[in-house]
Tab-separated table of C-alpha atoms in Angstrom:
chain	number	residue	atom	x	y	z
A	26	MET	CA	53.945	-44.502	-48.698
A	27	GLU	CA	52.813	-47.439	-47.593
A	28	PHE	CA	52.688	-45.769	-44.476
A	29	SER	CA	50.705	-42.630	-46.417
A	30	TYR	CA	48.626	-45.291	-47.380
A	31	TYR	CA	47.741	-46.169	-43.476
A	32	TRP	CA	47.049	-43.164	-42.275
A	33	ALA	CA	44.424	-42.594	-45.990
A	34	TYR	CA	42.448	-45.639	-44.125
A	35	TRP	CA	42.379	-44.673	-40.646
A	36	THR	CA	41.550	-41.066	-41.399
A	37	LEU	CA	38.928	-42.580	-43.349
A	38	PHE	CA	37.942	-44.198	-41.139
A	39	GLU	CA	37.837	-41.801	-38.592
A	40	ALA	CA	36.023	-39.251	-40.348
A	41	MET	CA	32.917	-41.947	-41.490
A	42	TRP	CA	32.761	-43.076	-37.149
A	43	ILE	CA	33.168	-39.697	-36.236
A	44	GLY	CA	30.091	-38.313	-38.408
A	45	MET	CA	28.721	-41.521	-38.326
A	46	LEU	CA	27.999	-40.671	-34.070
A	47	TRP	CA	27.570	-37.266	-34.901
A	48	PHE	CA	24.545	-37.901	-37.842
A	49	THR	CA	23.319	-40.101	-35.440
A	50	ARG	CA	24.017	-38.350	-31.578
A	51	SER	CA	25.509	-40.904	-30.147
A	52	ARG	CA	28.434	-39.536	-29.179
A	53	VAL	CA	28.394	-40.472	-25.664
A	54	PRO	CA	31.814	-39.996	-23.724
A	55	GLY	CA	32.489	-42.874	-21.223
A	56	ARG	CA	29.231	-45.178	-21.968
A	57	ALA	CA	31.398	-48.148	-24.255
A	58	VAL	CA	34.895	-47.154	-21.704
A	59	CYS	CA	33.221	-48.137	-18.489
A	60	TRP	CA	32.538	-52.104	-20.015
A	61	ILE	CA	35.694	-52.928	-19.829
A	62	PRO	CA	36.589	-54.229	-16.721
A	63	GLY	CA	38.868	-51.843	-14.239
A	64	VAL	CA	38.811	-48.944	-16.545
A	65	LYS	CA	35.476	-47.246	-14.818
A	66	ALA	CA	38.234	-47.820	-11.679
A	67	VAL	CA	40.614	-45.402	-13.401
A	68	ARG	CA	41.466	-42.322	-11.790
A	69	ARG	CA	37.712	-42.864	-9.734
A	70	ARG	CA	39.691	-42.119	-6.391
A	71	ALA	CA	40.379	-38.800	-7.580
A	72	CYS	CA	37.625	-37.928	-8.976
A	73	GLU	CA	35.634	-38.304	-5.386
A	74	ARG	CA	38.419	-36.288	-3.468
A	75	ARG	CA	37.165	-32.969	-5.887
A	76	VAL	CA	33.682	-33.566	-5.845
A	77	ASP	CA	33.796	-33.905	-2.027
A	78	ALA	CA	35.874	-30.302	-1.856
A	79	LEU	CA	33.699	-28.840	-3.907
A	80	LEU	CA	30.597	-30.080	-1.903
A	81	ALA	CA	32.192	-28.879	1.528
A	82	GLY	CA	32.834	-25.624	-0.287
A	83	LEU	CA	29.407	-25.019	-1.853
A	84	GLY	CA	28.451	-25.769	2.127
A	85	GLU	CA	30.818	-22.945	3.452
A	86	LYS	CA	29.873	-20.192	0.308
A	87	GLY	CA	26.313	-20.984	2.268
A	88	VAL	CA	24.138	-22.678	-0.831
A	89	PRO	CA	21.411	-24.758	0.718
A	90	ALA	CA	21.625	-29.074	0.526
A	91	ALA	CA	18.709	-28.761	-1.409
A	92	ASP	CA	20.068	-27.120	-4.530
A	93	ARG	CA	23.778	-29.319	-4.383
A	94	PRO	CA	23.624	-31.740	-6.632
A	95	ASP	CA	23.501	-35.605	-5.832
A	96	ARG	CA	27.326	-37.005	-4.901
A	97	THR	CA	26.804	-40.088	-6.235
A	98	GLN	CA	25.105	-38.960	-9.872
A	99	LEU	CA	27.705	-35.982	-10.051
A	100	VAL	CA	30.411	-38.695	-9.658
A	101	ASP	CA	29.671	-40.758	-12.210
A	102	ARG	CA	28.769	-38.413	-14.284
A	103	TRP	CA	32.217	-36.079	-14.325
A	104	HIS	CA	33.914	-39.382	-13.905
A	105	ARG	CA	32.869	-41.074	-17.229
A	106	PHE	CA	33.153	-38.377	-19.194
A	107	VAL	CA	36.022	-37.238	-18.772
A	108	ALA	CA	37.126	-41.263	-18.988
A	109	GLY	CA	35.998	-41.239	-22.778
A	110	ARG	CA	37.292	-37.974	-23.155
A	111	CYS	CA	41.204	-39.877	-22.483
A	112	ALA	CA	40.268	-43.180	-24.486
A	113	ALA	CA	39.393	-41.183	-27.376
A	114	VAL	CA	42.721	-39.330	-27.447
A	115	PRO	CA	44.903	-42.034	-28.614
A	116	PHE	CA	42.427	-43.408	-31.460
A	117	GLN	CA	42.514	-39.835	-32.275
A	118	ALA	CA	46.594	-39.534	-31.869
A	119	THR	CA	46.915	-42.636	-33.696
A	120	PRO	CA	46.466	-40.887	-37.698
A	121	LEU	CA	48.964	-38.657	-36.727
A	122	LEU	CA	51.549	-40.966	-35.532
A	123	ILE	CA	50.834	-43.141	-38.446
A	124	ALA	CA	52.110	-40.311	-40.750
A	125	TRP	CA	55.018	-39.137	-38.648
A	126	ALA	CA	56.750	-42.663	-38.609
A	127	PRO	CA	57.946	-42.346	-42.127
A	128	PHE	CA	60.203	-38.775	-41.428
A	129	LEU	CA	61.472	-40.217	-38.127
A	130	PRO	CA	64.718	-41.694	-39.667
A	131	PRO	CA	66.326	-38.249	-40.476
A	132	ARG	CA	67.498	-38.300	-44.533
A	133	THR	CA	71.221	-37.167	-44.659
A	134	ALA	CA	73.002	-34.635	-47.216
A	135	PRO	CA	75.962	-36.028	-48.685
A	136	GLU	CA	78.801	-34.494	-46.288
A	137	GLY	CA	76.277	-35.969	-43.562
A	138	THR	CA	74.479	-33.087	-42.096
A	139	PRO	CA	70.542	-33.797	-41.706
A	140	LEU	CA	69.008	-32.968	-44.306
A	141	ALA	CA	64.865	-31.523	-43.926
A	142	SER	CA	63.114	-31.162	-46.794
A	143	LEU	CA	60.140	-28.443	-47.644
A	144	TRP	CA	57.701	-30.853	-48.736
A	145	MET	CA	58.598	-32.814	-45.776
A	146	PHE	CA	57.757	-29.976	-43.301
A	147	VAL	CA	54.144	-29.542	-46.419
A	148	ALA	CA	53.273	-33.234	-45.805
A	149	LEU	CA	53.324	-32.695	-41.981
A	150	ALA	CA	51.139	-29.757	-42.128
A	151	GLY	CA	48.971	-30.998	-43.797
A	152	TYR	CA	48.214	-34.717	-42.037
A	153	GLY	CA	48.124	-32.113	-38.603
A	154	THR	CA	45.780	-30.102	-39.572
A	155	VAL	CA	43.630	-33.224	-40.409
A	156	SER	CA	44.196	-35.282	-37.184
A	157	ILE	CA	42.954	-31.298	-35.647
A	158	ALA	CA	40.163	-31.261	-37.703
A	159	LEU	CA	38.520	-34.715	-36.277
A	160	MET	CA	39.821	-33.611	-32.765
A	161	ALA	CA	37.544	-30.825	-33.407
A	162	ALA	CA	34.803	-33.084	-34.769
A	163	ASP	CA	34.486	-34.946	-32.358
A	164	VAL	CA	34.191	-32.514	-29.785
A	165	ARG	CA	31.936	-31.377	-31.876
A	166	ALA	CA	29.980	-34.225	-32.036
A	167	VAL	CA	30.218	-34.963	-27.789
A	168	ALA	CA	28.164	-31.610	-27.823
A	169	VAL	CA	25.541	-31.977	-29.628
A	170	SER	CA	25.061	-36.026	-28.295
A	171	ASP	CA	25.508	-35.563	-24.891
A	172	ALA	CA	24.743	-31.449	-23.938
A	173	ALA	CA	23.926	-32.360	-20.556
A	174	GLY	CA	27.421	-34.318	-19.049
A	175	LEU	CA	28.609	-31.381	-20.993
A	176	ALA	CA	27.062	-29.084	-19.029
A	177	THR	CA	27.781	-30.766	-15.802
A	178	THR	CA	31.812	-30.908	-16.982
A	179	LYS	CA	31.480	-26.991	-17.134
A	180	ALA	CA	29.369	-26.377	-14.352
A	181	ALA	CA	31.976	-28.593	-12.047
A	182	LEU	CA	34.985	-27.155	-13.277
A	183	PHE	CA	33.119	-23.491	-13.178
A	184	LEU	CA	31.952	-24.068	-9.552
A	185	GLU	CA	36.134	-25.364	-8.361
A	186	GLU	CA	37.309	-21.607	-10.118
A	187	LEU	CA	34.231	-19.883	-7.839
A	188	VAL	CA	34.519	-21.456	-4.665
A	189	LEU	CA	38.122	-23.148	-4.585
A	190	PRO	CA	40.125	-20.433	-5.974
A	191	GLY	CA	43.168	-22.071	-4.345
A	192	ARG	CA	43.037	-25.165	-6.710
A	193	GLN	CA	44.101	-23.216	-10.069
A	194	ARG	CA	46.493	-25.226	-12.276
A	195	SER	CA	46.647	-22.737	-15.316
A	196	GLN	CA	49.865	-20.497	-15.937
A	197	ASP	CA	47.064	-18.023	-16.673
A	198	SER	CA	45.549	-15.224	-14.528
A	199	ALA	CA	42.745	-15.450	-12.151
A	200	LEU	CA	40.573	-13.548	-13.684
A	201	ASP	CA	41.296	-14.569	-16.862
A	202	THR	CA	40.359	-18.879	-15.975
A	203	GLU	CA	37.567	-16.736	-14.673
A	204	ALA	CA	36.310	-15.793	-17.672
A	205	LYS	CA	37.630	-18.345	-19.633
A	206	ALA	CA	35.175	-21.155	-17.629
A	207	PHE	CA	31.967	-18.565	-17.700
A	208	ARG	CA	32.197	-18.474	-21.078
A	209	GLN	CA	32.725	-22.352	-21.312
A	210	LEU	CA	29.368	-22.513	-18.847
A	211	CYS	CA	27.236	-20.141	-21.281
A	212	ARG	CA	28.082	-21.599	-24.094
A	213	ALA	CA	27.166	-25.309	-22.205
A	214	LEU	CA	24.103	-24.438	-20.437
A	215	ARG	CA	22.876	-22.959	-24.548
A	216	ALA	CA	23.555	-26.170	-26.354
A	217	GLN	CA	21.592	-28.163	-23.423
A	218	ALA	CA	19.191	-26.593	-24.226
A	219	LYS	CA	19.395	-27.030	-27.673
A	220	TYR	CA	19.768	-30.380	-28.199
A	221	THR	CA	18.785	-32.290	-25.316
A	222	ALA	CA	14.918	-30.663	-26.618
A	223	ARG	CA	15.370	-31.518	-30.288
A	224	GLU	CA	12.927	-33.333	-30.157
A	225	MET	CA	10.507	-31.658	-28.041
A	226	PRO	CA	7.458	-29.758	-29.987
A	227	ALA	CA	8.141	-25.690	-30.490
A	228	THR	CA	6.716	-24.077	-28.147
A	229	THR	CA	8.547	-26.286	-25.656
A	230	ARG	CA	11.598	-26.190	-27.090
A	231	GLU	CA	11.622	-21.895	-26.796
A	232	ARG	CA	10.479	-22.467	-23.003
A	233	VAL	CA	13.369	-24.237	-22.644
A	234	ARG	CA	15.246	-21.717	-24.191
A	235	GLN	CA	13.858	-18.622	-22.464
A	236	ASP	CA	14.474	-20.020	-19.240
A	237	THR	CA	18.340	-21.167	-19.686
A	238	GLU	CA	18.888	-17.274	-21.289
A	239	ARG	CA	17.187	-15.394	-18.035
A	240	LEU	CA	19.931	-18.282	-16.251
A	241	ILE	CA	22.174	-16.744	-18.274
A	242	ALA	CA	21.148	-12.963	-18.031
A	243	ALA	CA	21.020	-13.812	-13.970
A	244	LEU	CA	24.582	-15.506	-13.858
A	245	GLY	CA	25.754	-12.152	-16.103
A	246	HIS	CA	24.655	-9.787	-14.023
A	247	LEU	CA	25.984	-11.632	-10.628
A	248	ASN	CA	29.512	-11.939	-12.259
A	249	GLU	CA	29.284	-8.305	-13.176
A	250	SER	CA	28.933	-8.205	-9.233
A	251	TYR	CA	31.503	-10.454	-8.539
A	252	LEU	CA	33.977	-8.912	-10.358
A	253	LEU	CA	33.291	-5.371	-9.573
A	254	SER	CA	32.350	-5.453	-5.949
A	255	GLU	CA	34.156	-5.663	-2.266
A	256	GLY	CA	33.439	-7.107	0.910
A	257	GLU	CA	29.693	-8.232	1.543
A	258	GLU	CA	28.430	-7.411	-1.495
A	259	ARG	CA	31.242	-9.498	-3.391
A	260	SER	CA	30.033	-12.578	-1.067
A	261	THR	CA	27.156	-12.255	-1.828
A	262	ALA	CA	27.269	-12.262	-5.874
A	263	VAL	CA	29.238	-15.641	-4.915
A	264	CYS	CA	27.037	-16.848	-3.105
A	265	GLU	CA	23.909	-16.496	-4.741
A	266	MET	CA	25.772	-17.471	-8.977
A	267	ALA	CA	27.275	-20.680	-6.720
A	268	ARG	CA	23.654	-21.325	-5.652
A	269	LEU	CA	22.398	-20.670	-9.698
A	270	VAL	CA	25.599	-22.812	-10.926
A	271	SER	CA	24.839	-25.677	-8.312
A	272	ASN	CA	20.945	-25.967	-8.828
A	273	ALA	CA	21.618	-25.826	-12.631
A	274	LEU	CA	24.182	-28.896	-11.673
A	275	GLN	CA	21.972	-31.124	-9.729
A	276	HIS	CA	19.136	-31.483	-12.724
A	277	SER	CA	22.387	-32.317	-15.613
A	278	CYS	CA	23.896	-34.785	-13.444
A	279	ARG	CA	21.778	-37.019	-13.593
A	280	GLY	CA	22.853	-39.956	-15.736
A	281	ARG	CA	21.152	-40.336	-18.802
A	282	ASP	CA	18.250	-43.418	-18.327
A	283	GLN	CA	17.365	-41.290	-15.330
A	284	ARG	CA	17.434	-38.171	-16.722
A	285	ASN	CA	13.065	-37.647	-17.674
A	286	SER	CA	12.379	-33.806	-17.158
A	287	LEU	CA	13.437	-30.282	-19.196
A	288	VAL	CA	14.734	-28.497	-16.796
A	289	VAL	CA	17.317	-26.388	-16.031
A	290	VAL	CA	17.337	-24.253	-13.016
A	291	SER	CA	14.284	-24.467	-10.430
A	292	ALA	CA	12.046	-22.095	-11.496
A	293	HIS	CA	12.613	-19.892	-7.821
A	294	LEU	CA	15.863	-19.440	-8.590
A	295	LEU	CA	14.508	-17.245	-11.232
A	296	THR	CA	12.260	-14.976	-10.098
A	297	HIS	CA	14.228	-11.746	-9.984
A	298	ALA	CA	16.091	-12.820	-12.910
A	299	PRO	CA	17.272	-10.018	-15.824
A	300	ALA	CA	15.389	-9.742	-18.725
A	301	SER	CA	18.341	-11.500	-21.876
A	302	ASP	CA	18.484	-9.287	-24.669
A	303	ASP	CA	16.427	-12.408	-27.293
A	304	ALA	CA	17.260	-9.847	-30.397
A	305	ALA	CA	21.209	-10.016	-29.856
A	306	LEU	CA	21.787	-14.036	-29.397
A	307	THR	CA	19.555	-15.094	-31.864
A	308	THR	CA	22.053	-13.780	-34.350
A	309	ALA	CA	25.198	-13.970	-32.660
A	310	ASP	CA	25.995	-18.050	-34.137
A	311	LEU	CA	24.937	-17.651	-37.681
A	312	TRP	CA	27.096	-17.532	-40.341
A	313	TRP	CA	30.339	-19.607	-38.299
A	314	HIS	CA	26.755	-22.298	-37.439
A	315	ARG	CA	26.806	-22.138	-42.202
A	316	MET	CA	30.493	-22.519	-42.480
A	317	LEU	CA	30.980	-25.608	-40.601
A	318	ARG	CA	28.034	-27.918	-41.809
A	319	GLY	CA	29.022	-25.973	-44.994
A	320	VAL	CA	32.952	-27.116	-44.389
A	321	GLY	CA	31.555	-30.476	-43.018
A	322	TRP	CA	29.657	-31.717	-45.905
A	323	LEU	CA	32.095	-31.294	-48.064
A	324	VAL	CA	35.118	-32.464	-46.034
A	325	THR	CA	32.250	-35.618	-46.282
A	326	ALA	CA	32.262	-35.836	-49.968
A	327	ALA	CA	36.095	-35.808	-50.181
A	328	ALA	CA	36.092	-38.708	-48.251
A	329	LEU	CA	33.595	-40.389	-49.806
A	330	PHE	CA	35.624	-39.888	-53.709
A	331	THR	CA	38.751	-40.582	-51.564
A	332	GLY	CA	37.466	-44.013	-50.885
A	333	ALA	CA	35.779	-44.868	-54.489
A	334	ALA	CA	38.866	-43.735	-55.886
A	335	VAL	CA	41.404	-46.046	-53.594
A	336	PHE	CA	38.607	-48.643	-52.740
A	337	PRO	CA	40.736	-52.633	-53.737
A	338	SER	CA	37.758	-54.406	-54.409
A	339	GLY	CA	35.693	-51.727	-56.168
A	340	GLY	CA	32.027	-53.033	-57.329
A	341	ALA	CA	29.329	-51.535	-56.559
A	342	ALA	CA	30.421	-49.789	-53.328
A	343	THR	CA	32.337	-47.674	-55.388
A	344	ASP	CA	29.977	-46.072	-56.583
A	345	MET	CA	27.311	-45.744	-53.611
A	346	MET	CA	30.170	-44.008	-52.156
A	347	ALA	CA	30.776	-41.791	-55.190
A	348	VAL	CA	26.812	-41.290	-55.379
A	349	MET	CA	26.949	-40.295	-51.309
A	350	GLY	CA	29.066	-38.162	-52.183
A	351	LEU	CA	27.900	-36.721	-54.725
A	352	LEU	CA	24.220	-36.171	-52.898
A	353	SER	CA	27.469	-34.533	-50.163
A	354	MET	CA	28.357	-31.662	-52.498
A	355	ALA	CA	24.887	-31.578	-53.727
A	356	ALA	CA	23.858	-30.375	-49.799
A	357	VAL	CA	26.605	-27.503	-49.855
A	358	PHE	CA	25.665	-25.953	-53.676
A	359	PRO	CA	22.138	-25.375	-54.281
A	360	PRO	CA	22.380	-25.462	-58.199
A	361	LEU	CA	23.172	-29.133	-58.099
A	362	ARG	CA	20.717	-29.917	-55.480
A	363	GLU	CA	18.027	-28.679	-57.783
A	364	LEU	CA	19.833	-30.576	-60.700
A	365	LEU	CA	19.859	-33.175	-58.582
A	366	GLY	CA	16.696	-32.490	-58.073
A	367	ARG	CA	14.489	-32.473	-61.093
A	368	ALA	CA	17.529	-35.335	-62.828
A	369	VAL	CA	14.678	-37.223	-59.895
A	370	THR	CA	11.911	-35.856	-60.936
A	371	GLY	CA	12.184	-36.687	-64.496
A	372	LEU	CA	13.184	-40.562	-63.184
A	373	PHE	CA	10.974	-41.563	-60.658
A	374	GLY	CA	8.270	-38.849	-61.014
A	375	THR	CA	9.206	-38.118	-57.168
A	376	SER	CA	10.425	-34.967	-56.082
A	377	MET	CA	14.023	-35.527	-54.471
A	378	PRO	CA	14.044	-33.913	-50.743
A	379	SER	CA	16.171	-30.799	-49.447
A	380	ALA	CA	19.198	-31.747	-47.455
A	381	GLU	CA	19.462	-28.479	-45.686
A	382	PRO	CA	15.870	-27.795	-44.094
A	383	GLY	CA	14.709	-24.748	-45.194
A	384	SER	CA	15.756	-25.418	-48.613
A	385	GLY	CA	12.096	-27.091	-49.944
A	386	PRO	CA	9.653	-25.438	-51.734
A	387	HIS	CA	7.839	-22.543	-49.928
A	388	PRO	CA	4.256	-22.486	-49.382
A	389	PRO	CA	2.048	-19.990	-50.846
A	390	PRO	CA	2.142	-16.421	-49.478
A	391	ARG	CA	-1.493	-15.509	-47.536
A	392	THR	CA	-4.519	-13.322	-49.151
A	393	GLU	CA	-5.251	-11.333	-46.066
A	394	ALA	CA	-8.500	-10.726	-46.200
A	395	PRO	CA	-9.689	-7.593	-47.030
A	396	ALA	CA	-10.687	-4.736	-44.121
A	397	PRO	CA	-14.168	-4.076	-43.634
A	398	LEU	CA	-15.960	-1.733	-45.261
A	399	SER	CA	-16.951	1.396	-43.679
A	400	ARG	CA	-20.454	3.577	-43.760
A	401	ALA	CA	-18.637	6.580	-46.138
A	402	ASP	CA	-17.116	3.874	-48.440
A	403	GLU	CA	-20.327	1.867	-49.072
A	404	ALA	CA	-21.882	4.779	-49.535
A	405	ARG	CA	-19.223	5.972	-52.216
A	406	VAL	CA	-19.613	2.498	-53.731
A	407	LEU	CA	-23.561	2.127	-54.261
A	408	CYS	CA	-23.349	5.266	-56.145
A	409	GLY	CA	-20.504	4.857	-58.315
A	410	SER	CA	-18.493	7.624	-57.445
A	411	GLY	CA	-15.729	8.618	-59.274
A	412	PRO	CA	-12.335	9.855	-57.292
A	413	ALA	CA	-11.711	8.187	-53.616
A	414	GLY	CA	-11.767	11.760	-51.994
A	415	CYS	CA	-15.501	12.225	-52.832
A	416	PRO	CA	-18.022	12.814	-50.292
A	417	PRO	CA	-20.415	9.685	-50.285
A	418	CYS	CA	-24.072	11.046	-51.610
A	419	PRO	CA	-27.101	10.947	-49.216
A	420	SER	CA	-29.410	9.495	-51.567
A	421	CYS	CA	-27.093	5.946	-50.817
A	422	PHE	CA	-27.835	5.805	-47.087
A	423	GLU	CA	-32.361	7.346	-47.919
A	424	SER	CA	-32.065	4.455	-50.707
A	425	ARG	CA	-30.432	2.106	-47.895
């Protein structure tokens, strides 16, 4: 039972830590790990060898040097991202190890045979589900906070599959591996366009999104040619696709302190890019985004209520955590949000801000100006004729 309390405290701390970094958009892999002496050199030589092989392969495919990423920037960005993700695995796996600890000593039945009860498997499944959910939340926090680093990693992995097919290490077929890498690259490019321009005006965000969708449409067209052609046409498709991804990698692999541009890919490479289907793209991911946001708010509320219940000292801290949990639930349930808004309005005379964008009061509808009357309508109004289809009175024209 003592291990369960340790697991609950650690999991609550980890959930609050991931949620805080997600909310502040400061979950950047490798930013704190590389400050530790000696950690920055771990596996860096292997990363440098992979980058050298990748740049050499791009040169063999005919990609110009102007469209290739800088070696130092790519090594530093890729190594920091991978090292930060690897350092987070022990921290995230600790709750699961704590949950397994009470069940490591096997229980014995009277006959001397091991006994495994049903509740043990249920508890392990619950602990494992919570730990895996926290790992998935951390991956999402990384995608929101460091979208450019995620795009750098996925673009480099896709280029390895494209120009260095002999380095495949998975058990899947080459087609499955290439399709998976291509899907991950497209998702990373869309996340980069969405989160790196979040503080910019709406027109700037829309332009970055359109450039990204044109880039993805061009990559999809070249990928189809690459998969359905042979010989010279296939080599041309590989060269053009490698050039596009390499140029996008050149812009995304810059350090966070050096990234002062929203350019996704050079404009001259999108001259002949096909148009993207914006209608399908805007409605693709709405429902599961809302579901994830709602589940996240509910998990946060459950963690806060649990912390308020098991907090050892009590006092004002438990009341504050309970209020924060109530507000987290109000972000999901509109009736509760409306009730809290009325309560705040009655107590303080101010309205409670809405928790979700677009959930506040809507502006009054704009009334359009009436259309100008024609000559015949003016005559009909002046003469006061009855039905709308009656002809205008000629005397009205003479009086005007």
